Structures are given as C-alpha cells and as structure tokens.
PDB file of C-alpha atoms in Angstrom:
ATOM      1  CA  UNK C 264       5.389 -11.621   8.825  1.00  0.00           C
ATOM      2  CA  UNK C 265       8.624  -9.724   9.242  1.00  0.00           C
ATOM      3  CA  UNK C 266      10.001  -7.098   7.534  1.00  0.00           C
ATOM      4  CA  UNK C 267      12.671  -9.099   6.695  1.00  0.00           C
ATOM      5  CA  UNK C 268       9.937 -11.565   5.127  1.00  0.00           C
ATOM      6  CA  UNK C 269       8.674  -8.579   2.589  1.00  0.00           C
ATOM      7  CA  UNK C 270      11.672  -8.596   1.113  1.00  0.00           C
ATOM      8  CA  UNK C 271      11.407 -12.384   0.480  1.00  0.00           C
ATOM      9  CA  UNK C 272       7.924 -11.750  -0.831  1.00  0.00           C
ATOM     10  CA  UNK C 273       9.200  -8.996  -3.565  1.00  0.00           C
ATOM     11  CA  UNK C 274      12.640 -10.800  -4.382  1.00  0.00           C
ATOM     12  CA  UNK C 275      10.082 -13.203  -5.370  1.00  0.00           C
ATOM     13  CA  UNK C 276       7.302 -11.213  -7.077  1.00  0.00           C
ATOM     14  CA  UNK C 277      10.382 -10.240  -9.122  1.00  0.00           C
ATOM     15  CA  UNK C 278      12.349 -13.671 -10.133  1.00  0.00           C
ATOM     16  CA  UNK C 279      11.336 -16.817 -12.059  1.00  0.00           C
ATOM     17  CA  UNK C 280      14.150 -18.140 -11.238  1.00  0.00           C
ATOM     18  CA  UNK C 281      16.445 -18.846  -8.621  1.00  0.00           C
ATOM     19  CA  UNK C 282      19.068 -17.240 -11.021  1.00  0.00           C
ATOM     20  CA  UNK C 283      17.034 -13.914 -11.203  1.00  0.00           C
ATOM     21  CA  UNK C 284      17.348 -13.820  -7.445  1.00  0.00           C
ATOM     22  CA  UNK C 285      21.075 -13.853  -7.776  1.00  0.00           C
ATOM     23  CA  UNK C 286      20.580 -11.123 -10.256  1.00  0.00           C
ATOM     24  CA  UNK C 287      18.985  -8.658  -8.597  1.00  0.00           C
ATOM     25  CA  UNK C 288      21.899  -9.238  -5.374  1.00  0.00           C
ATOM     26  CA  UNK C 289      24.669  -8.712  -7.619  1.00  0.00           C
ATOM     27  CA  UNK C 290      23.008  -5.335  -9.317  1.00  0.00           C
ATOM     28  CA  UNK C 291      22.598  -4.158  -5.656  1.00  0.00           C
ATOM     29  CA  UNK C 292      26.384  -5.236  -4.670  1.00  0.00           C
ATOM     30  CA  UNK C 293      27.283  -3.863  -7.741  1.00  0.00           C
ATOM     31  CA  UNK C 294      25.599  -0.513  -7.397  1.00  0.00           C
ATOM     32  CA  UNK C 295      27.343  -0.208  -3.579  1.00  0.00           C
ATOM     33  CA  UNK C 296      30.298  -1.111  -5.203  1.00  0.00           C
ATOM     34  CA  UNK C 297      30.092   1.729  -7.742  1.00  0.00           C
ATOM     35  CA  UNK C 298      30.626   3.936  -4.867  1.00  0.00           C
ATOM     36  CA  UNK C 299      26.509   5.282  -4.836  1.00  0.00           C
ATOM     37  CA  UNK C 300      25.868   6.758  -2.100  1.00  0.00           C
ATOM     38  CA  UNK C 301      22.346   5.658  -2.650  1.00  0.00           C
ATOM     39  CA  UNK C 302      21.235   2.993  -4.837  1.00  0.00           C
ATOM     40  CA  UNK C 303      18.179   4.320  -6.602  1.00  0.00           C
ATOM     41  CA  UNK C 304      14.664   2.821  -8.094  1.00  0.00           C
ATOM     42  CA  UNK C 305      15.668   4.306 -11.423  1.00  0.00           C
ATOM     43  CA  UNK C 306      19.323   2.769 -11.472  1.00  0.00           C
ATOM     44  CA  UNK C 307      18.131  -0.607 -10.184  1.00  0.00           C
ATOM     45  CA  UNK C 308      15.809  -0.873 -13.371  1.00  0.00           C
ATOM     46  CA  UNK C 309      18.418   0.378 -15.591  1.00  0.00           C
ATOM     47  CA  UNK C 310      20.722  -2.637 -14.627  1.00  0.00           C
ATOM     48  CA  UNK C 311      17.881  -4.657 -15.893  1.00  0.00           C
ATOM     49  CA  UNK C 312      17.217  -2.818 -19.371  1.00  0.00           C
ATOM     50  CA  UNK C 313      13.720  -2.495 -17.826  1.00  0.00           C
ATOM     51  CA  UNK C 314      12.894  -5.717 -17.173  1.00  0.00           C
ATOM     52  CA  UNK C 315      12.545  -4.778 -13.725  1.00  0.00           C
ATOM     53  CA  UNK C 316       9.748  -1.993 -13.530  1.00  0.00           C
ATOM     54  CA  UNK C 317      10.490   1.496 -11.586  1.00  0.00           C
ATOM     55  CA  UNK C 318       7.282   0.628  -9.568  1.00  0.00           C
ATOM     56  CA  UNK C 319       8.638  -3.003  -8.546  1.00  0.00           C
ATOM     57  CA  UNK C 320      12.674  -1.710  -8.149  1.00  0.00           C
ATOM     58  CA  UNK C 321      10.719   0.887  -5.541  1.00  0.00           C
ATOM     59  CA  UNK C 322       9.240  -1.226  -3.958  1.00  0.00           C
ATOM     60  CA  UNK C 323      12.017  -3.625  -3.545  1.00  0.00           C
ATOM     61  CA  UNK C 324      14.464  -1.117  -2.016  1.00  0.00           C
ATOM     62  CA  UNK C 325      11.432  -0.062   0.418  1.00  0.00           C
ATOM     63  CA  UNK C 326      11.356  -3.167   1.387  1.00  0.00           C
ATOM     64  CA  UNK C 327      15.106  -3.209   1.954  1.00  0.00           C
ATOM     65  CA  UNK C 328      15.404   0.152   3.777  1.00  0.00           C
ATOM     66  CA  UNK C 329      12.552  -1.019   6.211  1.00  0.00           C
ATOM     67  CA  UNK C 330      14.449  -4.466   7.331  1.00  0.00           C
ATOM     68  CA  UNK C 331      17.286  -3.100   7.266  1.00  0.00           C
ATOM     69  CA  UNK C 332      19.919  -4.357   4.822  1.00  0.00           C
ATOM     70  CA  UNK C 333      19.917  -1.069   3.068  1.00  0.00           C
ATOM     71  CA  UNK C 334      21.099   1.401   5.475  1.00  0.00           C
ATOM     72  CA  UNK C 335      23.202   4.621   5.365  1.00  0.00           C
ATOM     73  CA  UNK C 336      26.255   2.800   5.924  1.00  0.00           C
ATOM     74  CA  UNK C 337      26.084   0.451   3.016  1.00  0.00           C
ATOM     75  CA  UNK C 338      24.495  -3.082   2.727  1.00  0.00           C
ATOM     76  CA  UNK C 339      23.937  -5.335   5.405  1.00  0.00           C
ATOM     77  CA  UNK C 340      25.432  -8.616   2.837  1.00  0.00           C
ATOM     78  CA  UNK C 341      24.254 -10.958   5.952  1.00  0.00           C
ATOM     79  CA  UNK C 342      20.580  -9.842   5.726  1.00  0.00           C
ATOM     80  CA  UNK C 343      20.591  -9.984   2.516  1.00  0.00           C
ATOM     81  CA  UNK C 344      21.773 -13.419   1.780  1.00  0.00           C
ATOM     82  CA  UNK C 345      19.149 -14.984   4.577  1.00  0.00           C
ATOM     83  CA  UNK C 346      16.416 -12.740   2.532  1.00  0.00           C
ATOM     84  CA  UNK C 347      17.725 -13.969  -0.901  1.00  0.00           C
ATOM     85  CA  UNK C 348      18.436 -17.534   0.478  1.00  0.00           C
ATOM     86  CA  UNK C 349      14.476 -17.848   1.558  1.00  0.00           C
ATOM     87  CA  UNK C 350      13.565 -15.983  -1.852  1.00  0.00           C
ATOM     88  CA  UNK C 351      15.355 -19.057  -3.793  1.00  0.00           C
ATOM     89  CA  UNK C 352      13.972 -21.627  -2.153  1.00  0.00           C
ATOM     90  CA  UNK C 353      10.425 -20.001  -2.326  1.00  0.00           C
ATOM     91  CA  UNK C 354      11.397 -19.770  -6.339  1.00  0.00           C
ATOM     92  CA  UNK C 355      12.402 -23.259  -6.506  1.00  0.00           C
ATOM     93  CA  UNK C 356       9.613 -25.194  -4.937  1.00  0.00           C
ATOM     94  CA  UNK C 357       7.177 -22.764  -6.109  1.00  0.00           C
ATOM     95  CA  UNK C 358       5.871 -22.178  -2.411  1.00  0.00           C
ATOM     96  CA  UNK C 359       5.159 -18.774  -0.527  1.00  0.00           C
ATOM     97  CA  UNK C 360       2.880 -17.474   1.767  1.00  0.00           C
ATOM     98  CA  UNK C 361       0.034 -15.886   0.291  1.00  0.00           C
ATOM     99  CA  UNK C 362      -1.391 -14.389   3.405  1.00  0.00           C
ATOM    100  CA  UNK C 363       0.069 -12.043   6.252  1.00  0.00           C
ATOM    101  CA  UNK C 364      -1.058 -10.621   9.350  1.00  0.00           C
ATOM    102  CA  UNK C 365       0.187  -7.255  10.193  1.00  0.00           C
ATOM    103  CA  UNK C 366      -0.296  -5.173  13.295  1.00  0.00           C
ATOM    104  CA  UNK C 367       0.608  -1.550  14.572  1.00  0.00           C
ATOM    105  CA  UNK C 368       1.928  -1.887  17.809  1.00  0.00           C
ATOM    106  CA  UNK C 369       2.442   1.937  19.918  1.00  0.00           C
ATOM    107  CA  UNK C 370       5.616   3.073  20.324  1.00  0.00           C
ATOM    108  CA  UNK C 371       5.377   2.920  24.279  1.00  0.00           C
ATOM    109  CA  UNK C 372       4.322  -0.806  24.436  1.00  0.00           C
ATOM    110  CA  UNK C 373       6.861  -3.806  24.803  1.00  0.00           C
ATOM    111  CA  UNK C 374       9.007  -3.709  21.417  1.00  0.00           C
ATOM    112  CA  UNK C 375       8.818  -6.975  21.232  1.00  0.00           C
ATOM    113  CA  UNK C 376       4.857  -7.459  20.651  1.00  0.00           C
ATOM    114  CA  UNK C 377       4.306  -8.327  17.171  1.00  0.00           C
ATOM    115  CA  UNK C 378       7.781  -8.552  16.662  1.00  0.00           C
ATOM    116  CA  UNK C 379       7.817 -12.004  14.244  1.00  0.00           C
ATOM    117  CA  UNK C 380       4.714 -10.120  12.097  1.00  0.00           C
ATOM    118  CA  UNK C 381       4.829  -7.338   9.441  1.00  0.00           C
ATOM    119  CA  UNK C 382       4.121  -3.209  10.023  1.00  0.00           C
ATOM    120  CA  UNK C 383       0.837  -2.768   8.972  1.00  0.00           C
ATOM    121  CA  UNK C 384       1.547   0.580   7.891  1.00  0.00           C
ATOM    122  CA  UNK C 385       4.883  -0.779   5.815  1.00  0.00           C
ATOM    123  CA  UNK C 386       2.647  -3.383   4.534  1.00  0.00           C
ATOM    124  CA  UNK C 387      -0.174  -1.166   3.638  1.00  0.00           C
ATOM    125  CA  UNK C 388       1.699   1.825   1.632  1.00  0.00           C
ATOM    126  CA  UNK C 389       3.515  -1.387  -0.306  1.00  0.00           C
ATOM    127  CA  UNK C 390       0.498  -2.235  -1.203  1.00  0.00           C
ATOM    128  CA  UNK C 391      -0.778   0.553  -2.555  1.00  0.00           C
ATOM    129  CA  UNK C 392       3.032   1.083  -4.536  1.00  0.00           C
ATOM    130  CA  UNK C 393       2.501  -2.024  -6.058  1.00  0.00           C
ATOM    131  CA  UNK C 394      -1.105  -1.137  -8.167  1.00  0.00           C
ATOM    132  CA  UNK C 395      -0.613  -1.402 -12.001  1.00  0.00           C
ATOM    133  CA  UNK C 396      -4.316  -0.784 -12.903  1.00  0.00           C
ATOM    134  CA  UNK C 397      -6.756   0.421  -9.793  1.00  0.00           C
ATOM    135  CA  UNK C 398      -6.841   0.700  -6.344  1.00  0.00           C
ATOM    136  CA  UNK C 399     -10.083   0.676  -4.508  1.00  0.00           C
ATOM    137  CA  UNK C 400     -10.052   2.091  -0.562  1.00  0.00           C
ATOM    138  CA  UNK C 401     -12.944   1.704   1.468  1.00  0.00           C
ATOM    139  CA  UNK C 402     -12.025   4.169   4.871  1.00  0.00           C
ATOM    140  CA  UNK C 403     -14.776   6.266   6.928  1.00  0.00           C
ATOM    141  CA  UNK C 404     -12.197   8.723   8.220  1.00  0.00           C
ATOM    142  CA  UNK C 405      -8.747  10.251   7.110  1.00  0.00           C
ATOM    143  CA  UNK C 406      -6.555  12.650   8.664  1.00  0.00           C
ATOM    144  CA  UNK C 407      -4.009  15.414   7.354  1.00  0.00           C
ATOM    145  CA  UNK C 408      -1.446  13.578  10.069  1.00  0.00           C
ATOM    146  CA  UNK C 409      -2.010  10.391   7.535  1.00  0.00           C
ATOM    147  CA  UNK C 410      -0.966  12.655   4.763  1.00  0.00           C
ATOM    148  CA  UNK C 411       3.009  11.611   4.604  1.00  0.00           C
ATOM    149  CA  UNK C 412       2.331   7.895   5.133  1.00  0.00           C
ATOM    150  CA  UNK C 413      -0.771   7.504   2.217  1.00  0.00           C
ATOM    151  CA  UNK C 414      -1.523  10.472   0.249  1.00  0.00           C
ATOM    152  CA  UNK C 415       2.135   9.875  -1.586  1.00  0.00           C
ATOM    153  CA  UNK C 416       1.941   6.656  -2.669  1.00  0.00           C
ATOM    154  CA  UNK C 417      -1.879   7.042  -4.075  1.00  0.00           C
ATOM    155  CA  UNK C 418      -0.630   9.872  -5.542  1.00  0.00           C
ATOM    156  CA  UNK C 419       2.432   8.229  -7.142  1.00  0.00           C
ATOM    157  CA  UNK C 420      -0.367   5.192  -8.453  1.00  0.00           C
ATOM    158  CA  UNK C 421      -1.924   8.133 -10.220  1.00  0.00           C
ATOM    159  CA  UNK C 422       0.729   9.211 -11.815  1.00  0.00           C
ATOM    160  CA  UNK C 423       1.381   6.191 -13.235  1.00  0.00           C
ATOM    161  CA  UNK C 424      -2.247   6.117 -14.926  1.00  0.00           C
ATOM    162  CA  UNK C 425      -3.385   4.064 -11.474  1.00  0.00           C
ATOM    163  CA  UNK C 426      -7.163   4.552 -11.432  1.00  0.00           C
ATOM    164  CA  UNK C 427      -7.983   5.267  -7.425  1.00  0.00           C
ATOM    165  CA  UNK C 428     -11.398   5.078  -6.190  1.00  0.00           C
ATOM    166  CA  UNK C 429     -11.883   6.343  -2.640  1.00  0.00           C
ATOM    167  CA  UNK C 430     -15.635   5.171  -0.612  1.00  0.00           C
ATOM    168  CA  UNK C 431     -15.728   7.137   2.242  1.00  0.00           C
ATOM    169  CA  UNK C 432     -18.162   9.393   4.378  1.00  0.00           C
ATOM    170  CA  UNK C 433     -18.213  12.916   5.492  1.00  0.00           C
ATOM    171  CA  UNK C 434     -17.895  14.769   2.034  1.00  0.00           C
ATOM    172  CA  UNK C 435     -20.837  16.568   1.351  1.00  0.00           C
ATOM    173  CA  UNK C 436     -22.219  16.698   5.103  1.00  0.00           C
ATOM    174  CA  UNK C 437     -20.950  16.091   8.600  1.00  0.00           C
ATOM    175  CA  UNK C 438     -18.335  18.052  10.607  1.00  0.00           C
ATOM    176  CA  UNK C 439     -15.244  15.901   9.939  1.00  0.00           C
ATOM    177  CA  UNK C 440     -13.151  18.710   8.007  1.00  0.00           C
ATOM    178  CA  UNK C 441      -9.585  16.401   8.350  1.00  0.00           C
ATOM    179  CA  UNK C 442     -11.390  13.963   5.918  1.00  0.00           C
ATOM    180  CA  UNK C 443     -12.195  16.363   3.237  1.00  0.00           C
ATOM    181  CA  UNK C 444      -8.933  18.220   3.262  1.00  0.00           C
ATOM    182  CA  UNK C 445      -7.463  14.743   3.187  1.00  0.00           C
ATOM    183  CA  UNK C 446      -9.443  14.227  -0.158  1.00  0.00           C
ATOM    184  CA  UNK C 447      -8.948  18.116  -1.075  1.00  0.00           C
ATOM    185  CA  UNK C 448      -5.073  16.959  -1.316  1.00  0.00           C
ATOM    186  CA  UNK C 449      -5.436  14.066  -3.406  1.00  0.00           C
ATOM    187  CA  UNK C 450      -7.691  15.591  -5.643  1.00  0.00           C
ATOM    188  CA  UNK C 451      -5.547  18.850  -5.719  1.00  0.00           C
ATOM    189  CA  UNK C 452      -2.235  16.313  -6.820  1.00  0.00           C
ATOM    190  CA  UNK C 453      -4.602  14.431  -8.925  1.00  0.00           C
ATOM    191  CA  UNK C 454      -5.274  17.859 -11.148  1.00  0.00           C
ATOM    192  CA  UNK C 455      -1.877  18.300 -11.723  1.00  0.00           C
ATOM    193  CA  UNK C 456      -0.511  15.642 -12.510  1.00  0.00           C
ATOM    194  CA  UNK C 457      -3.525  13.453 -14.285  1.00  0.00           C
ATOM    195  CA  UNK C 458      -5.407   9.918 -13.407  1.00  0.00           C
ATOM    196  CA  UNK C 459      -8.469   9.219 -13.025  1.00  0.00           C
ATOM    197  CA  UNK C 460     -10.220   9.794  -9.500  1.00  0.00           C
ATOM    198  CA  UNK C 461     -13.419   8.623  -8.538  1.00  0.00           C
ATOM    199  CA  UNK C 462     -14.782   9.579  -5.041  1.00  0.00           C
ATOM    200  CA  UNK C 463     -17.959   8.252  -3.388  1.00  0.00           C
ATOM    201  CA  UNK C 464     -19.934   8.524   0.157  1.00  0.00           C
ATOM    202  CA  UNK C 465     -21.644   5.615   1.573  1.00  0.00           C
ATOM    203  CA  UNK C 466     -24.821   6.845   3.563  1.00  0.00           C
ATOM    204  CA  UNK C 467     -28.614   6.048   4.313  1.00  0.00           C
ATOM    205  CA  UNK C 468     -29.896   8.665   1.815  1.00  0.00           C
ATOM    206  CA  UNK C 469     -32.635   8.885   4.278  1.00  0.00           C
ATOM    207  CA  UNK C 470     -32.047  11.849   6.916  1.00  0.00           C
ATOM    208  CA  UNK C 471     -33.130  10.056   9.631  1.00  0.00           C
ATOM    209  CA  UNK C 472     -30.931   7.074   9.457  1.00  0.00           C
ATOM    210  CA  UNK C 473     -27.424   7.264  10.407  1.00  0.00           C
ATOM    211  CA  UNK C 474     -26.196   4.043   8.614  1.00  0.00           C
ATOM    212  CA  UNK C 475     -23.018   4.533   6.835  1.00  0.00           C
ATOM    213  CA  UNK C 476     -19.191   2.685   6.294  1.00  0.00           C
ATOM    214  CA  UNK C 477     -17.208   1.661   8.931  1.00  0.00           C
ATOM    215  CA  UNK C 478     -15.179  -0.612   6.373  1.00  0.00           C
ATOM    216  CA  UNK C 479     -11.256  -0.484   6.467  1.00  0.00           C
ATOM    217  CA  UNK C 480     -10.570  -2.258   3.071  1.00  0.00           C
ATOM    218  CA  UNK C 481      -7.952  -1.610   0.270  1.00  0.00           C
ATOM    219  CA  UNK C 482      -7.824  -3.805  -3.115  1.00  0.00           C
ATOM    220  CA  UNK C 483      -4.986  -3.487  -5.683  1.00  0.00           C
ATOM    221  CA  UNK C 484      -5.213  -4.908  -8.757  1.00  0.00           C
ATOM    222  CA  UNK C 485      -8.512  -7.305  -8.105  1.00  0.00           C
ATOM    223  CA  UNK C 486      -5.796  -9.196  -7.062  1.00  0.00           C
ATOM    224  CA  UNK C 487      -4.544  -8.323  -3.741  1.00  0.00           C
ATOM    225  CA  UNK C 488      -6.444  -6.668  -0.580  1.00  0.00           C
ATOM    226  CA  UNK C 489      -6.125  -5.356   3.173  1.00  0.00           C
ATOM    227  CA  UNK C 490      -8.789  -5.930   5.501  1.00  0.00           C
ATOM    228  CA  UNK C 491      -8.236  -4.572   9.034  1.00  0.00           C
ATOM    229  CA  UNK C 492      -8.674  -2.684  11.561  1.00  0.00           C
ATOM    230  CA  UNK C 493      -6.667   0.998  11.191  1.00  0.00           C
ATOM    231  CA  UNK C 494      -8.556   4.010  10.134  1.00  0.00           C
ATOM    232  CA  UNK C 495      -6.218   5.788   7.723  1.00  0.00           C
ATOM    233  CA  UNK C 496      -5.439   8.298  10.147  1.00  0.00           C
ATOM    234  CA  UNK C 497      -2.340   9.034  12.592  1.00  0.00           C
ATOM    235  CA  UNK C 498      -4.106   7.050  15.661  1.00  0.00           C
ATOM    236  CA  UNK C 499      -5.127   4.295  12.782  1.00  0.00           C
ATOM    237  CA  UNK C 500      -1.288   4.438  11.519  1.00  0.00           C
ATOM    238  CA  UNK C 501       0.556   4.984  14.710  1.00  0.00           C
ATOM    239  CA  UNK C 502      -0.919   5.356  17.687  1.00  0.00           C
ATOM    240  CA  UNK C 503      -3.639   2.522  18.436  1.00  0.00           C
ATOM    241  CA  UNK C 504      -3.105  -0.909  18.763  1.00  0.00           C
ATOM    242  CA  UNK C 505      -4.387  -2.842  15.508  1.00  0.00           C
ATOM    243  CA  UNK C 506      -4.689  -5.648  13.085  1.00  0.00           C
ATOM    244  CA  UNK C 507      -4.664  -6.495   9.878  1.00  0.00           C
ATOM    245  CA  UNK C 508      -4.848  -9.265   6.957  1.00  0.00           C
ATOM    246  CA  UNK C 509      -3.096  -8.669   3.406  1.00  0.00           C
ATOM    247  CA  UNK C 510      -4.512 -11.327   1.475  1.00  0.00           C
ATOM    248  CA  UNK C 511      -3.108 -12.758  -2.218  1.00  0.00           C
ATOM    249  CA  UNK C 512      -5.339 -15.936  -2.147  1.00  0.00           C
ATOM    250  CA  UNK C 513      -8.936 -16.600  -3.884  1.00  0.00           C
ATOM    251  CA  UNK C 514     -10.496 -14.814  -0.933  1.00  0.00           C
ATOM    252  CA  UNK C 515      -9.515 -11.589  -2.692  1.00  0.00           C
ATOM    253  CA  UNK C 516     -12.130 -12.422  -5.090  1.00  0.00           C
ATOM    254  CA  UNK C 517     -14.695 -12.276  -2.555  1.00  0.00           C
ATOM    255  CA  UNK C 518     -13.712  -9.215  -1.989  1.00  0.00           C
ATOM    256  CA  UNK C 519     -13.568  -7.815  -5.264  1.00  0.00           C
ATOM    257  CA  UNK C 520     -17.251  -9.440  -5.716  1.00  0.00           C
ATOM    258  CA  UNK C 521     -18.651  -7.320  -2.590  1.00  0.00           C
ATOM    259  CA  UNK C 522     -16.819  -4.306  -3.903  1.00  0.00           C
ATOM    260  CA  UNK C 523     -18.723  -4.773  -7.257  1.00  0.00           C
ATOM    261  CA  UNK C 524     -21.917  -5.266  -5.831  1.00  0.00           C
ATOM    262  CA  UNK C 525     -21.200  -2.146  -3.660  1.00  0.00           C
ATOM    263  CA  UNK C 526     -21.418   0.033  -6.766  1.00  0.00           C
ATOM    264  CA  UNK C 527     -25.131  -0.855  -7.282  1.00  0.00           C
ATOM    265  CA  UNK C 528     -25.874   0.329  -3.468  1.00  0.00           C
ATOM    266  CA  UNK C 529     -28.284   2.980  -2.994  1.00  0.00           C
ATOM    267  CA  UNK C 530     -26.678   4.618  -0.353  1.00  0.00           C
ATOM    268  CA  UNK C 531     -23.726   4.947  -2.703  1.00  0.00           C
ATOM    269  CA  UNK C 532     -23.273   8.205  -4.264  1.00  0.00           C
ATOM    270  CA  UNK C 533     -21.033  10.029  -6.149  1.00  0.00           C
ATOM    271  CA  UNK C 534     -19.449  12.634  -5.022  1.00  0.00           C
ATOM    272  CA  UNK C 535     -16.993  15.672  -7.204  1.00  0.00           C
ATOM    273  CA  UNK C 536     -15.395  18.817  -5.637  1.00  0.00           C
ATOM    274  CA  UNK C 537     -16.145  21.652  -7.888  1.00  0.00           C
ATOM    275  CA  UNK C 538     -14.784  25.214  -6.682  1.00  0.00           C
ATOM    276  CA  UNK C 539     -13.063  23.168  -3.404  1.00  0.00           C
ATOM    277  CA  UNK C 540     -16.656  22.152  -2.385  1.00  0.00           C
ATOM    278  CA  UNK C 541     -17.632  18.522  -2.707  1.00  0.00           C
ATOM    279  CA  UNK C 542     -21.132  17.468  -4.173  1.00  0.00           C
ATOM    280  CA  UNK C 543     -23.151  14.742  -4.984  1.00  0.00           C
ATOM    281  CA  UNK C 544     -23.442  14.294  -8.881  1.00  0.00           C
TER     282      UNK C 544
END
C-alpha cells in the first residue's frame, strides 16, 4: 500500500462518518489558514475538544508528512482531497483493506520497486504510535543505528502507560553488545519517565543447544501485528531488501494465541538489568 493509502487508513480509523472526514480537512485547512507554520498533534486535537486523541492526531499528520500533503510549503489540497475522497467512500460502504504488504527497498535500487506498496519502516513505527494498552516485539537483534527510527516511539507508548514487552536474545550471554545497549536505552527512558517494561530471552536453557528466536513479530493492541522479515536494526530498516505483512484481520488472533502460549516456554526467561547488567530473574 502507498503512503498515500496510510493516510486513507487513519482518516478512517478516525471518522464514522463521511462528515468526520470533512472535519478533520477543514481543521487542517483551517490551521494553514491560521498562518501556523506547523500544524501540530496537540492543536489538531484541540480543534476537536479531544475527541480526536494526541496519539491518533500524531499519527495522522505522520501519515501526512510521509505522502506528502503536509510539507514545508503548506498543504498539498490535491493530495489531500484524493486521500479524503478514498477515506469517504471507505466510511460509506464500510469497506477497507485490512491487510498490507510493506517492503524496504535500498536506496541504490530502481525507485520505482515497491513503489504502489507501503515503507515498512513508516508502517512499522505507526504501528507501534498507535498502541493504547501493550505492545509485544519479538526481534533477535537491535542496533543503536535503529535507535532514531524505534526506540522513540516505544518510548512515547510508555509514556502514555503503554505496557512494552520486548523477547529477544543476547541479554545475559553472547557477544552482541548493540542489542543490549539498544535495551540499556529503553530501559534507561523507561526509568524516567514510568511504564511498565518487561524484557525476556528466548534460549535452549541447555548449554549445548543453540536454539533460540529468529522471530520478527510486533503486536499492538491484540489487535493489530507485523510479521516480516527486517531485524530492527539499520540493515533491517534501511539497508536490505525486505518484506513485510501488517495484518488487522482474525489472523492477528493467531498470533496473539502463539504469543500467549510463548509465555509458558521453557526456554523463556526473564530477564532485569540491575546496576546496567542484565540477569535472569
């Protein structure tokens, strides 16, 4: 899906109507018009009296600034009215697609592969903006590169009371020091500004077994998941070729049944950094 299609999808996460559509275009002319040099989450919700959440107004403008009809010089109105056209007739029949494929494509490769589908990594940190309750993230490796593009936006889902739950490997053995000082930085955020963080490994607790996660899964919500190919890392995020699936249909619920059965795994443990050391509780 394009970008240009994710701002379909929120216009309609947003609307129960074709008339809130039309809403939420005339607050953004409306804000230009105001002479704002930059139309805010915070002022967006305020035209609403808070019916419009700070989390979905971010996401919204995200949305916007990555296709394109926010910019620096103003609002592209053309844009805007094919995104808000497609939202209203989503609205009204009550139709919308409720899965997209995403890819990362590197920079040096023909622009124009995976043109007509979304940016996994746009799609991805949307995702993560968009948790009300939890976010589970299944990822074997992380890398302080990755820091700009996914340690924000957990963090920000903390903030807002967002329980995160990270399943990963390399914490309390192995050489892979980006992946702890990945964690190191969310937990370090985490302590200052509150939320609850859980952090696991997945590994054979025998020594001479090297099974362990390979999984690249996020779920929001129970509701909403990415499965795919991208390590959350630059290469994963930028770099390499790859592929991915956000899915809002009933096979999120198969997901969110493995992830449950996960937590009875015996080569699931619990990890906690205590004096910047992690260790298995």
């Amino acid at each position: 899906m394009s970008d240009l299609s994710t701002v379909v999808d929120h216009l309609v996460d947003v609307s129960t109507s074709t008339d809130d559509v039309d809403a939420v275009v005339a607050a953004m002319e409306y804000l230009e018009a105001s002479g704002n040099a930059e139309v805010t989450p915070e002022e967006l919700a305020e035209m609403f009296q808070q019916a419009l959440s700070h989390s979905d107004s971010r996401s919204l403008l995200y949305s916007m600034e990555q296709a394109n009809i926010v910019t620096d010089e103003g609002l592209d109105r053309e844009r805007l009215d094919i995104a808000s056209g497609a939202a209203k007739t989503a609205v009204a029949t009550g139709r919308r697609p409720e899965n997209d494929v995403v890819v990362n494509v590197p920079q040096g490769d023909n622009p124009d592969i995976g043109k007509s589908l979304g940016s996994l990594v746009v799609r991805l940190v949307e995702l993560i903006a968009s948790a009300q309750e939890e976010i589970l993230i299944l990822n074997p490796f992380f890398t302080e590169q990755a820091f700009g593009n996914v340690v924000r936006p957990v963090v920000n889902a903390l903030d807002r009371g967002v329980t995160v739950t990270l399943v990963t490997r390399y914490l309390t053995y192995g050489s892979d020091e980006d992946s702890r000082e990945f964690v190191r930085e969310v937990s370090s955020e985490r302590q200052a500004l509150g939320g609850e963080l859980e952090l696991y490994e997945y590994i054979n607790p025998e020594e001479e077994s090297t099974a362990t996660i390979h999984t690249k899964m996020t779920i929001v919500d129970r509701e909403r998941a990415y499965l795919g190919t991208a390590n959350l890392t630059h290469r994963g995020l930028h770099d390499n070729l790859e592929v991915g699936v956000i899915f809002r249909d009933d096979t999120v619920s198969q997901f969110v049944n493995f992830a449950d059965e996960l937590r009875e795994s015996r080569y699931l443990h619990r990890v906690e950094l205590r004096d910047d050391e992690f260790v298995r509780v």
